[in-house]
mmCIF file of C-alpha atoms in Angstrom:
data_model
loop_
_atom_site.group_PDB
_atom_site.id
_atom_site.type_symbol
_atom_site.label_atom_id
_atom_site.label_comp_id
_atom_site.label_asym_id
_atom_site.label_seq_id
_atom_site.Cartn_x
_atom_site.Cartn_y
_atom_site.Cartn_z
ATOM 1 C CA MET A 1 -17.619 52.749 -50.827
ATOM 2 C CA THR A 2 -15.409 51.507 -52.685
ATOM 3 C CA PRO A 3 -13.014 48.319 -52.076
ATOM 4 C CA ALA A 4 -9.912 50.575 -52.634
ATOM 5 C CA GLN A 5 -11.415 53.032 -50.006
ATOM 6 C CA THR A 6 -12.133 49.392 -47.393
ATOM 7 C CA SER A 7 -8.454 48.267 -47.518
ATOM 8 C CA LEU A 8 -7.498 51.787 -46.371
ATOM 9 C CA ASP A 9 -7.651 50.502 -42.361
ATOM 10 C CA LEU A 10 -5.593 47.382 -43.212
ATOM 11 C CA PRO A 11 -3.654 45.933 -42.240
ATOM 12 C CA ARG A 12 -5.727 45.783 -39.477
ATOM 13 C CA ARG A 13 -5.479 43.338 -36.228
ATOM 14 C CA ILE A 14 -8.827 41.428 -35.669
ATOM 15 C CA ARG A 15 -10.118 41.027 -32.025
ATOM 16 C CA HIS A 16 -10.803 37.785 -29.701
ATOM 17 C CA THR A 17 -11.575 36.835 -26.295
ATOM 18 C CA ASP A 18 -8.935 34.374 -25.822
ATOM 19 C CA PRO A 19 -5.468 35.722 -25.072
ATOM 20 C CA ASP A 20 -3.849 32.933 -26.390
ATOM 21 C CA THR A 21 -4.682 33.597 -29.833
ATOM 22 C CA SER A 22 -3.925 36.948 -32.234
ATOM 23 C CA GLY A 23 -5.332 37.687 -35.876
ATOM 24 C CA LEU A 24 -4.976 40.406 -38.557
ATOM 25 C CA VAL A 25 -6.634 40.791 -41.678
ATOM 26 C CA CYS A 26 -3.961 42.064 -44.726
ATOM 27 C CA GLY A 27 -5.055 43.870 -48.085
ATOM 28 C CA ALA A 28 -4.106 43.014 -51.516
ATOM 29 C CA ASP A 29 -0.706 45.092 -50.505
ATOM 30 C CA LEU A 30 2.244 43.191 -50.994
ATOM 31 C CA HIS A 31 4.064 45.271 -48.446
ATOM 32 C CA HIS A 32 1.309 44.316 -46.000
ATOM 33 C CA VAL A 33 3.071 40.250 -46.152
ATOM 34 C CA ARG A 34 6.000 42.367 -43.822
ATOM 35 C CA ALA A 35 3.606 44.080 -41.786
ATOM 36 C CA ALA A 36 2.510 40.562 -40.699
ATOM 37 C CA ARG A 37 5.333 38.937 -40.189
ATOM 38 C CA ARG A 38 6.402 42.018 -37.916
ATOM 39 C CA TRP A 39 2.747 41.629 -36.046
ATOM 40 C CA ALA A 40 3.348 37.414 -36.322
ATOM 41 C CA MET A 41 7.228 38.608 -34.007
ATOM 42 C CA GLN A 42 4.754 40.159 -31.783
ATOM 43 C CA ALA A 43 2.008 37.269 -32.180
ATOM 44 C CA THR A 44 4.092 35.093 -31.352
ATOM 45 C CA ARG A 45 5.151 36.232 -27.374
ATOM 46 C CA THR A 46 9.320 33.910 -28.214
ATOM 47 C CA THR A 47 12.252 34.459 -29.151
ATOM 48 C CA PRO A 48 13.262 34.925 -33.531
ATOM 49 C CA SER A 49 14.381 32.114 -33.490
ATOM 50 C CA ALA A 50 11.396 30.168 -32.065
ATOM 51 C CA ALA A 51 9.334 32.246 -33.775
ATOM 52 C CA HIS A 52 11.297 31.355 -37.325
ATOM 53 C CA PRO A 53 9.996 27.971 -38.792
ATOM 54 C CA LEU A 54 6.246 29.834 -38.417
ATOM 55 C CA LEU A 55 7.213 33.768 -40.099
ATOM 56 C CA VAL A 56 8.863 31.986 -42.697
ATOM 57 C CA SER A 57 6.004 29.780 -43.609
ATOM 58 C CA LEU A 58 3.210 33.132 -42.571
ATOM 59 C CA ALA A 59 4.814 35.062 -45.381
ATOM 60 C CA GLU A 60 4.851 32.313 -47.951
ATOM 61 C CA LEU A 61 0.788 31.563 -47.313
ATOM 62 C CA HIS A 62 0.443 34.985 -47.261
ATOM 63 C CA ALA A 63 1.911 36.017 -50.748
ATOM 64 C CA ASN A 64 0.410 32.309 -52.198
ATOM 65 C CA ALA A 65 -2.637 33.781 -51.213
ATOM 66 C CA LEU A 66 -2.140 37.021 -53.342
ATOM 67 C CA LYS A 67 -0.115 36.100 -55.837
ATOM 68 C CA HIS A 68 -3.610 32.942 -57.214
ATOM 69 C CA THR A 69 -6.998 33.760 -55.052
ATOM 70 C CA ALA A 70 -8.887 36.825 -55.286
ATOM 71 C CA SER A 71 -6.906 38.053 -52.285
ATOM 72 C CA GLY A 72 -4.405 39.857 -54.714
ATOM 73 C CA LEU A 73 -7.476 42.117 -56.140
ATOM 74 C CA LEU A 74 -8.444 45.012 -55.597
ATOM 75 C CA GLY A 75 -10.165 44.831 -51.854
ATOM 76 C CA GLY A 76 -9.210 41.353 -51.613
ATOM 77 C CA ARG A 77 -8.421 40.439 -48.236
ATOM 78 C CA VAL A 78 -6.161 37.541 -46.561
ATOM 79 C CA ARG A 79 -7.052 36.950 -42.345
ATOM 80 C CA ILE A 80 -4.316 35.501 -40.175
ATOM 81 C CA GLU A 81 -4.467 33.963 -36.746
ATOM 82 C CA ILE A 82 -2.320 32.440 -34.352
ATOM 83 C CA GLN A 83 -2.977 30.376 -31.836
ATOM 84 C CA ARG A 84 0.091 30.239 -28.599
ATOM 85 C CA ARG A 85 -0.759 26.715 -27.319
ATOM 86 C CA PRO A 86 1.469 24.687 -24.181
ATOM 87 C CA ARG A 87 3.984 22.967 -26.887
ATOM 88 C CA LEU A 88 2.537 24.649 -29.776
ATOM 89 C CA PHE A 89 2.141 27.398 -32.434
ATOM 90 C CA LEU A 90 -1.233 27.076 -34.912
ATOM 91 C CA LEU A 91 -0.909 29.620 -37.802
ATOM 92 C CA ARG A 92 -4.730 29.607 -40.612
ATOM 93 C CA VAL A 93 -4.370 32.212 -43.257
ATOM 94 C CA THR A 94 -7.259 32.115 -44.934
ATOM 95 C CA ASP A 95 -7.859 33.378 -48.417
ATOM 96 C CA ASP A 96 -10.736 35.217 -50.322
ATOM 97 C CA GLY A 97 -11.565 32.539 -52.553
ATOM 98 C CA PRO A 98 -10.418 31.775 -56.110
ATOM 99 C CA TRP A 99 -10.391 34.545 -58.775
ATOM 100 C CA PRO A 100 -14.197 35.236 -60.247
ATOM 101 C CA GLY A 101 -14.960 33.086 -63.527
ATOM 102 C CA ARG A 102 -11.681 30.860 -62.597
ATOM 103 C CA LYS A 103 -11.852 27.272 -60.688
ATOM 104 C CA ALA A 104 -10.285 27.264 -57.295
ATOM 105 C CA THR A 105 -6.468 25.824 -57.084
ATOM 106 C CA VAL A 106 -5.598 23.383 -54.352
ATOM 107 C CA PRO A 107 -2.478 23.578 -52.177
ATOM 108 C CA THR A 108 0.519 21.274 -53.078
ATOM 109 C CA ALA A 109 3.818 21.202 -52.565
ATOM 110 C CA SER A 110 6.322 21.021 -55.071
ATOM 111 C CA THR A 111 7.998 17.280 -54.567
ATOM 112 C CA LYS A 112 11.348 18.834 -56.105
ATOM 113 C CA PHE A 113 12.583 20.522 -53.434
ATOM 114 C CA GLY A 114 15.643 19.311 -51.381
ATOM 115 C CA GLY A 115 15.039 16.093 -53.124
ATOM 116 C CA GLY A 116 14.857 16.634 -56.923
ATOM 117 C CA LYS A 117 18.052 17.795 -59.307
ATOM 118 C CA PRO A 118 20.034 20.512 -57.598
ATOM 119 C CA GLU A 119 19.322 23.151 -60.844
ATOM 120 C CA SER A 120 15.436 22.700 -59.802
ATOM 121 C CA VAL A 121 15.510 24.101 -55.981
ATOM 122 C CA LEU A 122 17.108 27.327 -57.897
ATOM 123 C CA ALA A 123 14.260 27.686 -60.474
ATOM 124 C CA GLU A 124 12.423 30.933 -59.075
ATOM 125 C CA GLY A 125 8.882 29.947 -57.848
ATOM 126 C CA GLY A 126 6.823 26.462 -56.802
ATOM 127 C CA TYR A 127 8.477 26.550 -53.288
ATOM 128 C CA GLY A 128 5.645 28.167 -51.084
ATOM 129 C CA LEU A 129 4.414 24.779 -49.736
ATOM 130 C CA ALA A 130 7.463 22.439 -49.504
ATOM 131 C CA LEU A 131 9.082 25.086 -47.712
ATOM 132 C CA VAL A 132 5.755 25.188 -44.604
ATOM 133 C CA ASP A 133 5.715 21.259 -45.633
ATOM 134 C CA ALA A 134 9.553 21.565 -44.197
ATOM 135 C CA LEU A 135 8.765 23.940 -41.009
ATOM 136 C CA ALA A 136 5.617 22.526 -39.845
ATOM 137 C CA LEU A 137 5.200 19.819 -37.746
ATOM 138 C CA TYR A 138 1.894 19.175 -39.707
ATOM 139 C CA TRP A 139 -0.216 21.639 -42.625
ATOM 140 C CA ASP A 140 -3.350 21.162 -44.309
ATOM 141 C CA PHE A 141 -6.194 22.881 -45.985
ATOM 142 C CA SER A 142 -10.366 23.025 -45.970
ATOM 143 C CA GLY A 143 -12.468 25.293 -47.864
ATOM 144 C CA LYS A 144 -15.243 24.856 -51.224
ATOM 145 C CA GLU A 145 -14.213 25.134 -54.608
ATOM 146 C CA SER A 146 -15.857 28.563 -55.398
ATOM 147 C CA GLY A 147 -15.353 30.164 -51.843
ATOM 148 C CA PRO A 148 -12.265 31.102 -49.274
ATOM 149 C CA LEU A 149 -9.658 28.326 -48.557
ATOM 150 C CA THR A 150 -7.784 28.091 -45.623
ATOM 151 C CA VAL A 151 -4.644 26.452 -44.911
ATOM 152 C CA ARG A 152 -3.504 25.621 -41.286
ATOM 153 C CA ALA A 153 -0.089 24.764 -40.001
ATOM 154 C CA ALA A 154 1.242 23.622 -36.517
ATOM 155 C CA PHE A 155 4.887 24.564 -35.847
ATOM 156 C CA ASP A 156 6.850 23.652 -32.323
ATOM 157 C CA ARG A 157 7.351 26.568 -30.450
ATOM 158 C CA SER A 158 10.775 25.955 -29.517
ATOM 159 C CA GLY A 159 11.224 26.439 -32.749
ATOM 160 C CA TRP A 160 12.360 22.732 -33.780
ATOM 161 C CA THR A 161 12.210 21.657 -37.345
ATOM 162 C CA ARG A 162 12.282 18.394 -39.492
ATOM 163 C CA LEU A 163 14.087 19.889 -42.283
ATOM 164 C CA PRO A 164 15.108 16.906 -45.498
ATOM 165 C CA TRP A 165 18.445 18.144 -45.479
#
């Protein structure tokens, strides 16, 4: 079976034994970002305003995985998991690792977002992790240099954010 054939069944939900954890595997298709947002809205089991910070961050992290890693190649995948805790949502987005023959990149948030020159905020690209940084209570990442990378973020279930402006 070719990578293109195996991606026909995507996006696909991941079964978990924990009823408060939901998962989804998406393919390299950019349309899967929208499908993942719709799925996440259902998975959070909350109001749109409370889910908004998580949904925006999920879309940014998913798009980053497609743009900067092997997840964006034919047959690539992005694994997304949301865990509902009493006061938090925990989000995990895992990519397929670096492109073949390339060195892994490490996530960094742009310092220009919100605190830089006004024209820098209007520049295209580079603000995905700055948005995650602004919307999440906490975020970090883990992974090996040549393998998959997982970005984790925690969000207040009330929808509260600590926006810098």
